[in-house]
mmCIF file of C-alpha atoms in Angstrom:
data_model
loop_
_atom_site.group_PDB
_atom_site.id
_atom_site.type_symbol
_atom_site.label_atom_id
_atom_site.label_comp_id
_atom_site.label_asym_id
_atom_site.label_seq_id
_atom_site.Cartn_x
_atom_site.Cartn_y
_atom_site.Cartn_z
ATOM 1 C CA UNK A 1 0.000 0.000 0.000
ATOM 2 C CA UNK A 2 2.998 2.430 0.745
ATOM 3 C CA UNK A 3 4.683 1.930 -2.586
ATOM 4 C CA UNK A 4 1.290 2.813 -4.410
ATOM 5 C CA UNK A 5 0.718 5.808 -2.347
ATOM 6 C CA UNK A 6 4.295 7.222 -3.297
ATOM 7 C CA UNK A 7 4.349 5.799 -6.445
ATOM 8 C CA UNK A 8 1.089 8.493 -7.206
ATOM 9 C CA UNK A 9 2.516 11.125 -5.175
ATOM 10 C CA UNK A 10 5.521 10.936 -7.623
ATOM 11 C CA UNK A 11 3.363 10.690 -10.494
ATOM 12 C CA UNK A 12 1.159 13.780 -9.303
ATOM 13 C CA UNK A 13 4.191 15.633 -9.073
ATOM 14 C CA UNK A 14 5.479 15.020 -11.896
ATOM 15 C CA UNK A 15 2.206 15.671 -13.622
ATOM 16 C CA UNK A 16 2.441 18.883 -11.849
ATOM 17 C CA UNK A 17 -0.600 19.197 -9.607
ATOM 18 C CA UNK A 18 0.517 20.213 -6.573
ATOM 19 C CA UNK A 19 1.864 23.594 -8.315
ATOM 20 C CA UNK A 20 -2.020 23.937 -9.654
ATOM 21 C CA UNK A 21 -3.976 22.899 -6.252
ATOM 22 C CA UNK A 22 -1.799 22.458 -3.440
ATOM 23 C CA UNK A 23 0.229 25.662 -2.980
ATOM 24 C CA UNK A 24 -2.064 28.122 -4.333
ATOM 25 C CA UNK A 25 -1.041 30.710 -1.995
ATOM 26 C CA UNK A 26 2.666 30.409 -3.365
ATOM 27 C CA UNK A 27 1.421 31.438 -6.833
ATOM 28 C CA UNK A 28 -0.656 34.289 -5.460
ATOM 29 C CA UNK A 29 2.293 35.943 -4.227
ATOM 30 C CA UNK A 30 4.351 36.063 -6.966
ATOM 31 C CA UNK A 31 5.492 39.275 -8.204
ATOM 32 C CA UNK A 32 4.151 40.688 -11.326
ATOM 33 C CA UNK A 33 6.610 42.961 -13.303
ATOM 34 C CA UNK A 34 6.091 45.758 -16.062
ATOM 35 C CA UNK A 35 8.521 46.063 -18.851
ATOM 36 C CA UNK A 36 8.038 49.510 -19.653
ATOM 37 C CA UNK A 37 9.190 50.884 -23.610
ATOM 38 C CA UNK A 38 11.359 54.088 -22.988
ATOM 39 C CA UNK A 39 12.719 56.652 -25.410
ATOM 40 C CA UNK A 40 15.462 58.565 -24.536
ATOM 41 C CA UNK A 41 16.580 62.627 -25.124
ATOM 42 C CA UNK A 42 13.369 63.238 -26.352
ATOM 43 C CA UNK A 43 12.741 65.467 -28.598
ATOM 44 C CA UNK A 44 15.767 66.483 -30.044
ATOM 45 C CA UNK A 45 16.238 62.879 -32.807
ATOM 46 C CA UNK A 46 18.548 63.981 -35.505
ATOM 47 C CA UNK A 47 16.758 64.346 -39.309
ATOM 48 C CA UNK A 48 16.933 60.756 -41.203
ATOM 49 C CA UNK A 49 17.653 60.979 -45.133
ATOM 50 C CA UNK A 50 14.797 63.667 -45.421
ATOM 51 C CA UNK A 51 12.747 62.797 -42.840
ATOM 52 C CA UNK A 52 12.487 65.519 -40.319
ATOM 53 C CA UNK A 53 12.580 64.571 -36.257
ATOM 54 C CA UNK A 54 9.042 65.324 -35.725
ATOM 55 C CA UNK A 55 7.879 63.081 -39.152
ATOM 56 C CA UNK A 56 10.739 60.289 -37.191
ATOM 57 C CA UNK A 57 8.582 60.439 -33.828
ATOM 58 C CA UNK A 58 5.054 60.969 -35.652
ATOM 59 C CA UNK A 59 5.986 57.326 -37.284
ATOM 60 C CA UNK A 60 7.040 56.122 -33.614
ATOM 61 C CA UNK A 61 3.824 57.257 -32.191
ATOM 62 C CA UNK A 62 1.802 55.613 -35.236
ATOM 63 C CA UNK A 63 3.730 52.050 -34.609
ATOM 64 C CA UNK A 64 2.915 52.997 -31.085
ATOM 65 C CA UNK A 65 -0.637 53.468 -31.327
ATOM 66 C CA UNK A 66 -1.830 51.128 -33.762
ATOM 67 C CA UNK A 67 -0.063 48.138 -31.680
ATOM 68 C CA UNK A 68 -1.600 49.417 -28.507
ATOM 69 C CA UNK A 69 1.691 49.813 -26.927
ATOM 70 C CA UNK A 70 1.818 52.904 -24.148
ATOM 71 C CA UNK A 71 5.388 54.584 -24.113
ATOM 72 C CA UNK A 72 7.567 56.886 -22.073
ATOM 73 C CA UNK A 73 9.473 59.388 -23.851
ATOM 74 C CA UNK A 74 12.591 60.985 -21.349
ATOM 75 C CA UNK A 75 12.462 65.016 -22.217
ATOM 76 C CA UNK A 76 16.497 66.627 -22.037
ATOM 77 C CA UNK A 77 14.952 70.502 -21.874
ATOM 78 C CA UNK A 78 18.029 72.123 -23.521
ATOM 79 C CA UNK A 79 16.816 71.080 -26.481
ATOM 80 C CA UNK A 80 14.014 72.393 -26.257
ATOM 81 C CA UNK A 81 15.999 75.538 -25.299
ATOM 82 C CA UNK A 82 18.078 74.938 -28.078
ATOM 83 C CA UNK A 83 15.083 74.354 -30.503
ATOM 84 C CA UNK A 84 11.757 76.003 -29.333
ATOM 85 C CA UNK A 85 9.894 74.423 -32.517
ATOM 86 C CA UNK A 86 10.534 71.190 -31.124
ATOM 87 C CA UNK A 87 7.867 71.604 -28.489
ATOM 88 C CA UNK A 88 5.365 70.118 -30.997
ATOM 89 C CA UNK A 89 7.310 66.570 -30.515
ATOM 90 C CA UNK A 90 6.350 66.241 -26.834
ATOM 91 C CA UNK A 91 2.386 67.622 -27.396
ATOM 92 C CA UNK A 92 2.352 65.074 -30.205
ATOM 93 C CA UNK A 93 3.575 62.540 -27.698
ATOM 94 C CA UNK A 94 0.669 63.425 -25.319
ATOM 95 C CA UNK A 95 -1.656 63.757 -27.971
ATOM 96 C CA UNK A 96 -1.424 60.448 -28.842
ATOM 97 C CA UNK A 97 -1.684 59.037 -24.497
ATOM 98 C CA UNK A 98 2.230 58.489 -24.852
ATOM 99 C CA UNK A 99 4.102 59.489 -21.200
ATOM 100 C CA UNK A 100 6.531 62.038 -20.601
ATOM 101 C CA UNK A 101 9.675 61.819 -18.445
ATOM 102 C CA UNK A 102 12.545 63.777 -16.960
ATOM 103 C CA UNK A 103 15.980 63.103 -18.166
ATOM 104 C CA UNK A 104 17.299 65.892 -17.138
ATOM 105 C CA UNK A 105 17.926 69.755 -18.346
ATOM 106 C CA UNK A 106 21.155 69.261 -19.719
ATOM 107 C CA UNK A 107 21.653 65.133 -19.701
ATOM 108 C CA UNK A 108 23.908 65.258 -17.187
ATOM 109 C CA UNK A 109 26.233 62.522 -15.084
ATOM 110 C CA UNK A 110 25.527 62.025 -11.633
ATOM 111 C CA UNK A 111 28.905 60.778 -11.144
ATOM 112 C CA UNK A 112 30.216 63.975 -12.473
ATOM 113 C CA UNK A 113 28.131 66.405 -10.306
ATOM 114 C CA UNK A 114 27.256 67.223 -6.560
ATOM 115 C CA UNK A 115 24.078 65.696 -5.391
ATOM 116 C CA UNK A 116 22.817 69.398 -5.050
ATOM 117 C CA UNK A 117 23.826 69.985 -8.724
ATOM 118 C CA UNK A 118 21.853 67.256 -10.320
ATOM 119 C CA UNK A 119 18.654 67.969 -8.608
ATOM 120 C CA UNK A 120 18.911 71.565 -10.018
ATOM 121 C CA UNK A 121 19.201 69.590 -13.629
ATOM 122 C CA UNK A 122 16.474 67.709 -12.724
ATOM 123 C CA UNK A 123 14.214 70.644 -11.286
ATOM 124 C CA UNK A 124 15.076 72.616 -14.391
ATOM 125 C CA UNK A 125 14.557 69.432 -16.739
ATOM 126 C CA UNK A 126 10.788 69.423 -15.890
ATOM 127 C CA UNK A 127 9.417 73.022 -17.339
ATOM 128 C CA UNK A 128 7.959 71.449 -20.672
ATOM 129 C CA UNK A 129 7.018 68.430 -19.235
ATOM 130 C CA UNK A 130 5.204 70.211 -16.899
ATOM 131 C CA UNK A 131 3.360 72.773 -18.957
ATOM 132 C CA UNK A 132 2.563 70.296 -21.343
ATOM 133 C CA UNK A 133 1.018 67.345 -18.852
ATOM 134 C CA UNK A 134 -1.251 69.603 -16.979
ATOM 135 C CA UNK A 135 -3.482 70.610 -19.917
ATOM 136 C CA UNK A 136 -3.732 66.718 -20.879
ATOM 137 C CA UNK A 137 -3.849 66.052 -16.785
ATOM 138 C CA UNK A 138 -1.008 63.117 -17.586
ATOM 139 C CA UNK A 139 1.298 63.018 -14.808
ATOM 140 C CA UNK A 140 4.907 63.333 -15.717
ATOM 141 C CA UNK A 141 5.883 61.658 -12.645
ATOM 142 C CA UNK A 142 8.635 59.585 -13.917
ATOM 143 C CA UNK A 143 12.299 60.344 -14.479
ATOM 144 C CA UNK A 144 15.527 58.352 -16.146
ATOM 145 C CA UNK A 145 19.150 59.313 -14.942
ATOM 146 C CA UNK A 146 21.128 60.135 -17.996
ATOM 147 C CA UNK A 147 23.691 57.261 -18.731
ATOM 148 C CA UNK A 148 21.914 55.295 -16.125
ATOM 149 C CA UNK A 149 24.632 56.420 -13.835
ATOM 150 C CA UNK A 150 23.136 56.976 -9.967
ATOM 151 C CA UNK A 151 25.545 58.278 -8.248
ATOM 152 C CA UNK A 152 29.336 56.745 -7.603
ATOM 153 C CA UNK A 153 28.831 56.726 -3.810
ATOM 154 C CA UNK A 154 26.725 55.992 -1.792
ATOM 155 C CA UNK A 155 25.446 59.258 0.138
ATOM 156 C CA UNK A 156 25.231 60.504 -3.045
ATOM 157 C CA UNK A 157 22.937 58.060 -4.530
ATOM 158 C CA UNK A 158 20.720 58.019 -1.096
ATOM 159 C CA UNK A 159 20.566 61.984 -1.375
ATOM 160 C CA UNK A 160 19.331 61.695 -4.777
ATOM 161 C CA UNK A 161 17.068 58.772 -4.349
ATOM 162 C CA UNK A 162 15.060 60.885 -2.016
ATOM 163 C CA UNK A 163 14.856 64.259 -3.363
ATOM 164 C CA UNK A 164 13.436 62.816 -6.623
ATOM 165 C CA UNK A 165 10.588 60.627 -4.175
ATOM 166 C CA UNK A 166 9.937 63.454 -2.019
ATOM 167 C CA UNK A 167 8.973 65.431 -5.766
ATOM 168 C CA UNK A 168 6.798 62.285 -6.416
ATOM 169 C CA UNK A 169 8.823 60.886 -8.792
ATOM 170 C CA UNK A 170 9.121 56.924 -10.126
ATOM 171 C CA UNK A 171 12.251 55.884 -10.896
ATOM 172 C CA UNK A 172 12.745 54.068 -14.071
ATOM 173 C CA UNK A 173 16.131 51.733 -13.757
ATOM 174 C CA UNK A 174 17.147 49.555 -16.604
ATOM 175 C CA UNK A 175 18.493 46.002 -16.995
ATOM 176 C CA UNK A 176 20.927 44.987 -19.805
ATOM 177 C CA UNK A 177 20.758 41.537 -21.264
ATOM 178 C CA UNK A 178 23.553 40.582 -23.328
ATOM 179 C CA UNK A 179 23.042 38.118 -25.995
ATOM 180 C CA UNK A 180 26.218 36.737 -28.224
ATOM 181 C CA UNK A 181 24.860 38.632 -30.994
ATOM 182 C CA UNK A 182 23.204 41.486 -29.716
ATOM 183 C CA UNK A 183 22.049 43.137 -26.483
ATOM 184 C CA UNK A 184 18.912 43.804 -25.522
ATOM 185 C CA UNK A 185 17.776 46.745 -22.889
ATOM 186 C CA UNK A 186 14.426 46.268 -20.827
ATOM 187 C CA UNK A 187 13.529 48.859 -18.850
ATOM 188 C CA UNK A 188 10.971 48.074 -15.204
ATOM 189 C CA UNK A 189 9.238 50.314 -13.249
#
């Protein structure tokens, strides 16, 4: 009677029923992750052949749309300085339910700059984003350190870390997959 009794156990397990019906608490607590699609130095994309950058992104946001796919573009403001026309990128963006982001004024290293420094990059990086997101009432809430670089110490990164929550923003990080033929970049809220 023993040996039938484990002989099924083994089989059930094997069959993979205890995973269905006996630990269903274990599958209610796994995590759920979001791969989020970012763009990056938004909106300042150099002309292709004679495409200009707003007919590159208005192709982006058509891909975009028609797949159902929602998007964060990262805003550097000094182009927007640099370029006031290119203002019409980012509305487009918003037009179409796409998400803004800060990336900074000037895309600038962490690691090269005082805590105190960067934040007034990333207070200054938000002036489009802002004006633009409260007619459209879509929060601009998330932000991208340029280079991915947080900080090289510690304090630093801690300092930073909680300016940017205190100012309600998300954090997008970044993992890097490297394939033998090509890498691939996901980026997780």
């Amino acid at each position: 009677m023993y040996r039938i009794r484990r002989f099924l156990f083994v089989l059930l397990l094997l069959l993979g029923w205890p995973s269905a019906s006996l630990f269903p608490a274990q599958q209610a607590e796994r995590e759920i992750k979001t791969v989020a699609l970012t763009f990056e130095k938004l909106p300042a994309m150099r002309p292709l052949g004679f495409w200009t950058p707003r007919e590159i992104s208005n192709q982006i946001l058509r891909v975009l749309t028609a797949e159902g796919i929602q998007a964060i573009g990262f805003v550097v403001q000094e182009k927007i300085d640099d370029d006031p026309g290119s203002l019409v990128v980012l509305d487009d963006w918003l037009k179409k339910g796409q998400l803004l982001g800060n990336n900074t004024y000037a895309y600038v290293d962490l690691n090269e700059l005082s805590a105190r420094d960067f934040l007034e990059h990333a207070a200054d990086g938000q002036e489009s984003i802002r004006k633009l997101s409260r007619p459209s009432r879509i929060p601009y809430r998330y932000f991208r350190f340029p280079m991915l670089h947080e900080g090289n110490t510690k304090s630093k990164k801690k300092d930073v870390f909680k300016a940017l929550d205190r100012n309600g923003y998300q954090i997008l990080s970044l993992i890097h997959i490297s394939e033998p033929t090509r890498p691939l970049y996901i980026s997780y809220a």
